[in-house]
């Protein structure tokens, strides 16, 4: 939760702003609310997960992405 509190602290001072979130989770509304009046965009690899979330939250701005790099290759980057 430390990552969330650090990001929340930054948003409390910078909001409204353009805020990019990597991955859709169950905390989407938190990020959107913390950036009230700003633009919050989510990037997600799983297209079916985007569809599921957008059924519940149709106003959420989320985009499908495909990453070429893999965690196992992290040490050679």
JSON list of C-alpha atoms in Angstrom, two decimals:
[
{"chain": "A", "resi": 1, "resn": "UNK", "atom": "CA", "xyz": [0.00, 0.00, 0.00]},
{"chain": "A", "resi": 2, "resn": "UNK", "atom": "CA", "xyz": [3.02, 2.30, 0.19]},
{"chain": "A", "resi": 3, "resn": "UNK", "atom": "CA", "xyz": [2.87, 2.85, -3.58]},
{"chain": "A", "resi": 4, "resn": "UNK", "atom": "CA", "xyz": [-0.75, 3.92, -3.29]},
{"chain": "A", "resi": 5, "resn": "UNK", "atom": "CA", "xyz": [-0.07, 6.37, -0.47]},
{"chain": "A", "resi": 6, "resn": "UNK", "atom": "CA", "xyz": [2.85, 7.95, -2.33]},
{"chain": "A", "resi": 7, "resn": "UNK", "atom": "CA", "xyz": [0.78, 8.37, -5.50]},
{"chain": "A", "resi": 8, "resn": "UNK", "atom": "CA", "xyz": [-2.18, 9.67, -3.49]},
{"chain": "A", "resi": 9, "resn": "UNK", "atom": "CA", "xyz": [0.05, 12.27, -1.83]},
{"chain": "A", "resi": 10, "resn": "UNK", "atom": "CA", "xyz": [1.34, 13.46, -5.21]},
{"chain": "A", "resi": 11, "resn": "UNK", "atom": "CA", "xyz": [-2.19, 13.60, -6.64]},
{"chain": "A", "resi": 12, "resn": "UNK", "atom": "CA", "xyz": [-3.41, 15.60, -3.64]},
{"chain": "A", "resi": 13, "resn": "UNK", "atom": "CA", "xyz": [-0.97, 18.34, -4.66]},
{"chain": "A", "resi": 14, "resn": "UNK", "atom": "CA", "xyz": [-1.03, 18.04, -8.47]},
{"chain": "A", "resi": 15, "resn": "UNK", "atom": "CA", "xyz": [-4.68, 17.25, -9.16]},
{"chain": "A", "resi": 16, "resn": "UNK", "atom": "CA", "xyz": [-6.30, 17.95, -11.54]},
{"chain": "A", "resi": 17, "resn": "UNK", "atom": "CA", "xyz": [-3.69, 16.61, -13.92]},
{"chain": "A", "resi": 18, "resn": "UNK", "atom": "CA", "xyz": [-3.07, 14.02, -16.62]},
{"chain": "A", "resi": 19, "resn": "UNK", "atom": "CA", "xyz": [-2.52, 10.74, -14.77]},
{"chain": "A", "resi": 20, "resn": "UNK", "atom": "CA", "xyz": [-1.45, 7.47, -16.41]},
{"chain": "A", "resi": 21, "resn": "UNK", "atom": "CA", "xyz": [-2.08, 4.19, -14.59]},
{"chain": "A", "resi": 22, "resn": "UNK", "atom": "CA", "xyz": [-0.50, 0.94, -15.76]},
{"chain": "A", "resi": 23, "resn": "UNK", "atom": "CA", "xyz": [-3.02, -1.85, -15.23]},
{"chain": "A", "resi": 24, "resn": "UNK", "atom": "CA", "xyz": [-6.68, -2.01, -14.31]},
{"chain": "A", "resi": 25, "resn": "UNK", "atom": "CA", "xyz": [-7.41, -3.23, -10.82]},
{"chain": "A", "resi": 26, "resn": "UNK", "atom": "CA", "xyz": [-10.14, -2.92, -8.26]},
{"chain": "A", "resi": 27, "resn": "UNK", "atom": "CA", "xyz": [-8.85, 0.54, -7.31]},
{"chain": "A", "resi": 28, "resn": "UNK", "atom": "CA", "xyz": [-9.83, 2.32, -10.53]},
{"chain": "A", "resi": 29, "resn": "UNK", "atom": "CA", "xyz": [-12.39, 4.56, -8.86]},
{"chain": "A", "resi": 30, "resn": "UNK", "atom": "CA", "xyz": [-9.87, 5.61, -6.22]},
{"chain": "A", "resi": 31, "resn": "UNK", "atom": "CA", "xyz": [-7.45, 6.90, -8.85]},
{"chain": "A", "resi": 32, "resn": "UNK", "atom": "CA", "xyz": [-10.20, 8.65, -10.77]},
{"chain": "A", "resi": 33, "resn": "UNK", "atom": "CA", "xyz": [-11.57, 10.26, -7.60]},
{"chain": "A", "resi": 34, "resn": "UNK", "atom": "CA", "xyz": [-8.13, 11.38, -6.40]},
{"chain": "A", "resi": 35, "resn": "UNK", "atom": "CA", "xyz": [-7.63, 13.11, -9.75]},
{"chain": "A", "resi": 36, "resn": "UNK", "atom": "CA", "xyz": [-11.04, 14.82, -9.73]},
{"chain": "A", "resi": 37, "resn": "UNK", "atom": "CA", "xyz": [-11.31, 17.18, -12.68]},
{"chain": "A", "resi": 38, "resn": "UNK", "atom": "CA", "xyz": [-8.24, 15.70, -14.35]},
{"chain": "A", "resi": 39, "resn": "UNK", "atom": "CA", "xyz": [-7.78, 13.00, -16.96]},
{"chain": "A", "resi": 40, "resn": "UNK", "atom": "CA", "xyz": [-6.99, 9.51, -15.68]},
{"chain": "A", "resi": 41, "resn": "UNK", "atom": "CA", "xyz": [-6.05, 6.91, -18.29]},
{"chain": "A", "resi": 42, "resn": "UNK", "atom": "CA", "xyz": [-5.54, 3.21, -17.63]},
{"chain": "A", "resi": 43, "resn": "UNK", "atom": "CA", "xyz": [-3.39, 0.89, -19.77]},
{"chain": "A", "resi": 44, "resn": "UNK", "atom": "CA", "xyz": [-4.12, -2.83, -19.59]},
{"chain": "A", "resi": 45, "resn": "UNK", "atom": "CA", "xyz": [-2.84, -5.94, -21.37]},
{"chain": "A", "resi": 46, "resn": "UNK", "atom": "CA", "xyz": [-5.96, -8.07, -20.88]},
{"chain": "A", "resi": 47, "resn": "UNK", "atom": "CA", "xyz": [-8.66, -6.97, -23.32]},
{"chain": "A", "resi": 48, "resn": "UNK", "atom": "CA", "xyz": [-11.35, -9.12, -21.69]},
{"chain": "A", "resi": 49, "resn": "UNK", "atom": "CA", "xyz": [-10.60, -7.49, -18.31]},
{"chain": "A", "resi": 50, "resn": "UNK", "atom": "CA", "xyz": [-11.06, -4.06, -19.90]},
{"chain": "A", "resi": 51, "resn": "UNK", "atom": "CA", "xyz": [-14.44, -5.19, -21.23]},
{"chain": "A", "resi": 52, "resn": "UNK", "atom": "CA", "xyz": [-15.50, -6.47, -17.80]},
{"chain": "A", "resi": 53, "resn": "UNK", "atom": "CA", "xyz": [-14.49, -3.27, -16.04]},
{"chain": "A", "resi": 54, "resn": "UNK", "atom": "CA", "xyz": [-16.06, -1.02, -18.68]},
{"chain": "A", "resi": 55, "resn": "UNK", "atom": "CA", "xyz": [-19.38, -2.84, -18.27]},
{"chain": "A", "resi": 56, "resn": "UNK", "atom": "CA", "xyz": [-19.41, -1.68, -14.65]},
{"chain": "A", "resi": 57, "resn": "UNK", "atom": "CA", "xyz": [-17.67, 1.66, -15.24]},
{"chain": "A", "resi": 58, "resn": "UNK", "atom": "CA", "xyz": [-18.47, 2.76, -18.81]},
{"chain": "A", "resi": 59, "resn": "UNK", "atom": "CA", "xyz": [-16.95, 6.22, -18.32]},
{"chain": "A", "resi": 60, "resn": "UNK", "atom": "CA", "xyz": [-13.53, 4.83, -17.45]},
{"chain": "A", "resi": 61, "resn": "UNK", "atom": "CA", "xyz": [-10.84, 5.65, -20.01]},
{"chain": "A", "resi": 62, "resn": "UNK", "atom": "CA", "xyz": [-8.88, 2.45, -20.59]},
{"chain": "A", "resi": 63, "resn": "UNK", "atom": "CA", "xyz": [-6.81, 1.23, -23.51]},
{"chain": "A", "resi": 64, "resn": "UNK", "atom": "CA", "xyz": [-5.45, -2.15, -24.51]},
{"chain": "A", "resi": 65, "resn": "UNK", "atom": "CA", "xyz": [-1.66, -2.37, -24.80]},
{"chain": "A", "resi": 66, "resn": "UNK", "atom": "CA", "xyz": [0.77, -5.12, -25.70]},
{"chain": "A", "resi": 67, "resn": "UNK", "atom": "CA", "xyz": [4.23, -5.04, -24.19]},
{"chain": "A", "resi": 68, "resn": "UNK", "atom": "CA", "xyz": [7.14, -6.59, -26.09]},
{"chain": "A", "resi": 69, "resn": "UNK", "atom": "CA", "xyz": [9.38, -6.86, -23.04]},
{"chain": "A", "resi": 70, "resn": "UNK", "atom": "CA", "xyz": [8.97, -9.60, -20.46]},
{"chain": "A", "resi": 71, "resn": "UNK", "atom": "CA", "xyz": [9.98, -9.67, -16.81]},
{"chain": "A", "resi": 72, "resn": "UNK", "atom": "CA", "xyz": [12.43, -12.50, -17.47]},
{"chain": "A", "resi": 73, "resn": "UNK", "atom": "CA", "xyz": [14.36, -10.14, -19.81]},
{"chain": "A", "resi": 74, "resn": "UNK", "atom": "CA", "xyz": [14.56, -7.33, -17.27]},
{"chain": "A", "resi": 75, "resn": "UNK", "atom": "CA", "xyz": [18.20, -7.87, -16.39]},
{"chain": "A", "resi": 76, "resn": "UNK", "atom": "CA", "xyz": [19.34, -7.48, -20.01]},
{"chain": "A", "resi": 77, "resn": "UNK", "atom": "CA", "xyz": [17.47, -4.24, -20.69]}
]
